[in-house]
Short mmCIF file of C-alpha atoms in Angstrom, two decimals:
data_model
loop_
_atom_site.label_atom_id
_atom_site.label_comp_id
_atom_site.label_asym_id
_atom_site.label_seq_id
_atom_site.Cartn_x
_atom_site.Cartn_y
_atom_site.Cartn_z
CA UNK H 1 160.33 55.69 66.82
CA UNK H 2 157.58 57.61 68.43
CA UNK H 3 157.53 60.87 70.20
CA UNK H 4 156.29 61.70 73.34
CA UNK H 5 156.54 64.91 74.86
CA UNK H 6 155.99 65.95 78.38
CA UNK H 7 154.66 69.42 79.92
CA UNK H 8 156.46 70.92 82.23
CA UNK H 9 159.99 69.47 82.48
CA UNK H 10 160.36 71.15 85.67
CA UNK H 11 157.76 72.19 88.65
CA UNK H 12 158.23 73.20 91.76
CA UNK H 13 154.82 73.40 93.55
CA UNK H 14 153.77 74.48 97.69
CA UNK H 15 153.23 71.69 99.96
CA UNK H 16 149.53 70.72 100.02
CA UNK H 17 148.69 72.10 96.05
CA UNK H 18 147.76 69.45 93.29
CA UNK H 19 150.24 69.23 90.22
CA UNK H 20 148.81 68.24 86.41
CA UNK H 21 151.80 66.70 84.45
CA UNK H 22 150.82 66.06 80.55
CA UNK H 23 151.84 63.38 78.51
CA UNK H 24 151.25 63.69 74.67
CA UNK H 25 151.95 61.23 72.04
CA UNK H 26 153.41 63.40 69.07
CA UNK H 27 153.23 60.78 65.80
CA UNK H 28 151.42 57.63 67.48
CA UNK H 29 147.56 57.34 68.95
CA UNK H 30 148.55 55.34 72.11
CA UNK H 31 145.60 53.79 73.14
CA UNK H 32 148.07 52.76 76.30
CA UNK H 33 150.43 54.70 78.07
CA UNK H 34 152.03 54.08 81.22
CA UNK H 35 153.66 56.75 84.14
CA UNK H 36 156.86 55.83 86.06
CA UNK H 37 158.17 57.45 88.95
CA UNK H 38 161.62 57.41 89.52
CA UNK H 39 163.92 58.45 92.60
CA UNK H 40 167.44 59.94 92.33
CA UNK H 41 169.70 57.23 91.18
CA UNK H 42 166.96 54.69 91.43
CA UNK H 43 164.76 52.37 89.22
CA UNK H 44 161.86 53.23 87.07
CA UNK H 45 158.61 52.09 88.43
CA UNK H 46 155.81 51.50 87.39
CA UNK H 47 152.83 53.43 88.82
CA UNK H 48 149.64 52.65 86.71
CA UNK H 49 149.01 51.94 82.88
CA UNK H 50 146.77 54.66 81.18
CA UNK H 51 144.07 52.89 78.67
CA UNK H 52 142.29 55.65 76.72
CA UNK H 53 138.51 55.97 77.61
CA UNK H 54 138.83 54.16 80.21
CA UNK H 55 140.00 54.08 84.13
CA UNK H 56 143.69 53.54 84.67
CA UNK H 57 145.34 50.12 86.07
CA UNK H 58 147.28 51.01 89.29
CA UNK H 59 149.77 49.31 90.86
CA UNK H 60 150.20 48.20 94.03
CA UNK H 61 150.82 50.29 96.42
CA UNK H 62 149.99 53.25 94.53
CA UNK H 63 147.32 55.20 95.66
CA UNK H 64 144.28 55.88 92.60
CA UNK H 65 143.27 58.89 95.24
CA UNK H 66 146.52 60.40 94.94
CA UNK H 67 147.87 60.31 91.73
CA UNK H 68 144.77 60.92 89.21
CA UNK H 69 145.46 59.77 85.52
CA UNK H 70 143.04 61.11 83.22
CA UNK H 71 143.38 59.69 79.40
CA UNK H 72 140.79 61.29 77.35
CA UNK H 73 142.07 60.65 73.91
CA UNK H 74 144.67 58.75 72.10
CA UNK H 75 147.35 61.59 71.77
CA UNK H 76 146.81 62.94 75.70
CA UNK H 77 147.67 61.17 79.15
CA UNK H 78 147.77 63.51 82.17
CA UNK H 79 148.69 62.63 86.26
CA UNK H 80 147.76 64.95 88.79
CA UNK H 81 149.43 64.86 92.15
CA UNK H 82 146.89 65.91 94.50
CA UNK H 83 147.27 67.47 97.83
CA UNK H 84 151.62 66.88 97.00
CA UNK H 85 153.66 66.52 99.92
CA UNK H 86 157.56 66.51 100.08
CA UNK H 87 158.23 62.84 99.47
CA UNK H 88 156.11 63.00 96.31
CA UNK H 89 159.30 64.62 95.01
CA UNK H 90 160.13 62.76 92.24
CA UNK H 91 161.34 62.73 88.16
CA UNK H 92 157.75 61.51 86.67
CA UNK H 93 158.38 59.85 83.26
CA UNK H 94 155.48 58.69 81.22
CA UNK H 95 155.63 56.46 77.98
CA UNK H 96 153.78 54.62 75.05
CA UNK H 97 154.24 51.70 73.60
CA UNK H 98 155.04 51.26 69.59
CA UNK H 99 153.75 49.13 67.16
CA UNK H 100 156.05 46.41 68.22
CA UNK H 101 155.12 44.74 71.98
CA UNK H 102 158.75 44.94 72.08
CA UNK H 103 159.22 48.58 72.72
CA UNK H 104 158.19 51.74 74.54
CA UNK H 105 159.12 55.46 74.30
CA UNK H 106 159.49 57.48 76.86
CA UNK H 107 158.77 61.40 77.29
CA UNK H 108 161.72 63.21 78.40
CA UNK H 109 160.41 63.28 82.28
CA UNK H 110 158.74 65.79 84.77
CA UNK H 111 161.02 67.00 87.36
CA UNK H 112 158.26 67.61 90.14
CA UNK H 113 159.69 69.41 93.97
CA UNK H 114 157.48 69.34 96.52
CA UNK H 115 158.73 72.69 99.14
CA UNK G 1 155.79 39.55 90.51
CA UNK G 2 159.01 40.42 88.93
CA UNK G 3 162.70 41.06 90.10
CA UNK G 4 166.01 41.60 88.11
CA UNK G 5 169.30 42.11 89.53
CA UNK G 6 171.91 43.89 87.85
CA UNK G 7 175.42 45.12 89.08
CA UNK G 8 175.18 48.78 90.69
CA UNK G 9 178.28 50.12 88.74
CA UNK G 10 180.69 49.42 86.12
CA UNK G 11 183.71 51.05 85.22
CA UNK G 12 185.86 51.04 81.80
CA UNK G 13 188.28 52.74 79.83
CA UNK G 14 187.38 54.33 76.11
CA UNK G 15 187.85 51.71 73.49
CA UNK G 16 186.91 48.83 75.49
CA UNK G 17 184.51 46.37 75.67
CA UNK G 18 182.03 46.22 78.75
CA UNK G 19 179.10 43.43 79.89
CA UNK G 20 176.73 43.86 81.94
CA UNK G 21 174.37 41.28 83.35
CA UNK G 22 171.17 41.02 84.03
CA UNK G 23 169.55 37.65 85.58
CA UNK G 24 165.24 37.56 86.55
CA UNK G 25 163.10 35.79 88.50
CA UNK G 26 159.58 36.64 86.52
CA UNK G 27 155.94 35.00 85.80
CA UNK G 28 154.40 35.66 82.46
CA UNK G 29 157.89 36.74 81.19
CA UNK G 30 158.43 36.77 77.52
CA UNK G 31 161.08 39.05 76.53
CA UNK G 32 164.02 41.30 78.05
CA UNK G 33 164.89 44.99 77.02
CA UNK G 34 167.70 47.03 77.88
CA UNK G 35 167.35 50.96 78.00
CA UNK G 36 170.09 53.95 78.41
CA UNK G 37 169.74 56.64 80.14
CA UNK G 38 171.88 59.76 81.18
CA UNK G 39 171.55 61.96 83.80
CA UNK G 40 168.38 63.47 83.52
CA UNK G 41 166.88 62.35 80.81
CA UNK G 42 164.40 59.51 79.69
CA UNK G 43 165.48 55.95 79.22
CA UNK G 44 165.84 54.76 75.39
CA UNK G 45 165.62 51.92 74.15
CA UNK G 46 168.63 50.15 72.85
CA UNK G 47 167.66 46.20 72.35
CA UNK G 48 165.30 43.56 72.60
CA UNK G 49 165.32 39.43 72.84
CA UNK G 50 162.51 37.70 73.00
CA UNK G 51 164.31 34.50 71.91
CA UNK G 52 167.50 32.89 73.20
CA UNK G 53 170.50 34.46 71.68
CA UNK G 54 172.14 37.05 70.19
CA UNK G 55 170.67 40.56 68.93
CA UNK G 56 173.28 43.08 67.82
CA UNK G 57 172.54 46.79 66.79
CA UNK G 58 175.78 48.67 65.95
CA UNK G 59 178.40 48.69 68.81
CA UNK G 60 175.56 47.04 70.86
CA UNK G 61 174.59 43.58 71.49
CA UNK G 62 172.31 41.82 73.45
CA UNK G 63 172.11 37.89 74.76
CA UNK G 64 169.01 35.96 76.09
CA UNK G 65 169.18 32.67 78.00
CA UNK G 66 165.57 31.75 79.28
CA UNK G 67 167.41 28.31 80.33
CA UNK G 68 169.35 30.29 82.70
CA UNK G 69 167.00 33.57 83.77
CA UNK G 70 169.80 35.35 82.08
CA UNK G 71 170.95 38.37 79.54
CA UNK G 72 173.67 41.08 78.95
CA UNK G 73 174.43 44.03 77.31
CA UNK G 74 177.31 43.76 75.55
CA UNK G 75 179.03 47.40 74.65
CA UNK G 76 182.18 47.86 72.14
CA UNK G 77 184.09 50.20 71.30
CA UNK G 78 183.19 52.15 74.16
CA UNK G 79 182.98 55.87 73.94
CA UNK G 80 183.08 58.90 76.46
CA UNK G 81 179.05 59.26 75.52
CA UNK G 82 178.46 56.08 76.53
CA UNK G 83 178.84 57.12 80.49
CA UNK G 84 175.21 56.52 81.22
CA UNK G 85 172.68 54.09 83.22
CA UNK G 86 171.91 50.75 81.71
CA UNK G 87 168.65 48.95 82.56
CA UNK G 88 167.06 45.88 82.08
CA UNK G 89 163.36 45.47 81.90
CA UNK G 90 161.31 42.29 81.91
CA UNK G 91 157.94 41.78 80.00
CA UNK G 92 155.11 40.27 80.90
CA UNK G 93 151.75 41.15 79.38
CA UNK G 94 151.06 43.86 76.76
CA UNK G 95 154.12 46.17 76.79
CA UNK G 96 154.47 46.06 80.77
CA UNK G 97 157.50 46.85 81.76
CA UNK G 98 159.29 45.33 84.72
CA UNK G 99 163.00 47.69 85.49
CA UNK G 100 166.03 46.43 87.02
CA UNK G 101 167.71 48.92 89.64
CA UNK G 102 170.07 50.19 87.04
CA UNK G 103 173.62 50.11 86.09
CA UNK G 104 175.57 53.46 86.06
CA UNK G 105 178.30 53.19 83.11
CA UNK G 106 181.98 54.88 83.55
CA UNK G 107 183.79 55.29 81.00
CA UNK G 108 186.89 57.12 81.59
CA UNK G 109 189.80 58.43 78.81
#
């Protein structure tokens, strides 16, 4: 299957500061990927789908303003949290879809506190 | 929009055999997916159906009733390793990914 890494694992950032998570695609051009958010013992959900050169599909409820997703080539996906607050605290998880419409592989996740 | 219910918690013993369900009320669906994933770390995936029945990889199996708005995971032979959360995702569209709440896995000795 494909690899995805993420970068960092773990962040702890000031109240008010933007936060740049990366998401790279290690074996696979994605020309989608997608960014979850997920709270402690909670579901994965689905924030916005990436699409390489051009602007990301958000979900509802998720603010564009907020959470910037920047996908500039087919290997690199990156969210920035801007202006972070507390209850943006949250395990960030991005992932790409394979070859098959069947599957998707997930980074290993972005731990992200917000003091 | 999407929603899939799934128990919150399930609880077995090593060696045994363990289901757990998954029904969905979707639009555009075409497929179900289940995914591990342990304390932590990122969900993988385990199994697909995009057609009614059975899919089995290893000690894992899969079942698919569109009739019914229905599937399981079906785990054997269950191991100490296998304490982990179970979800199932719904698709609809290219690779979109709809998650269920999550099932957290016990197996005890």
């Amino acid at each position: 299957g494909a690899v995805v890494s993420q970068h960092p694992s773990r962040v702890i950032c000031k109240s008010g500061t933007s936060v740049k998570i990366e998401c790279r695609s290690l074996d696979f051009q994605a020309t989608t990927m997608f960014w979850y958010r997920q709270f402690p013992k909670k579901s994965l959900m689905l924030m916005a789908t990436s699409n390489e050169g051009s602007k990301a599909t958000y979900e509802q409820g998720v603010e564009k303003d907020k959470f910037l997703i920047n996908h500039a080539s087919l290997t690199l996906s990156t969210l920035t949290v801007t202006s972070a607050h507390p209850e943006d605290s949250s395990f960030y998880i991005c992932s790409q879809g394979g070859s098959r419409l069947d599957t998707q592989y997930f980074g290993p996740g972005t731990r992200l506190t917000v003091l | 929009g999407q929603s899939l219910e799934q128990p919150s918690e399930v609880t077995a013993v090593e060696g045994a055999i363990v289901q757990i369900n998954c029904t969905y009320q979707t639009s555009g669906f075409y497929g179900l997916s289940w995914y591990q994933q342990h304390d932590g770390g990122a969900p993988t995936f385990l199994s697909y159906n995009g057609l009614d029945g059975l899919e089995e990889t290893g000690r894992f199996s899969s079942f698919l009733s569109r009739s019914d708005s229905y599937g399981y995971l079906l785990l054997q032979e269950l191991q100490m390793k296998d304490s982990a959360s179970y979800f199932c995702a719904a698709h609809s569209g290219y690779s979109t990914l709809t998650f269920g709440k999550g099932t957290m896995l016990l197996v005890s000795p």
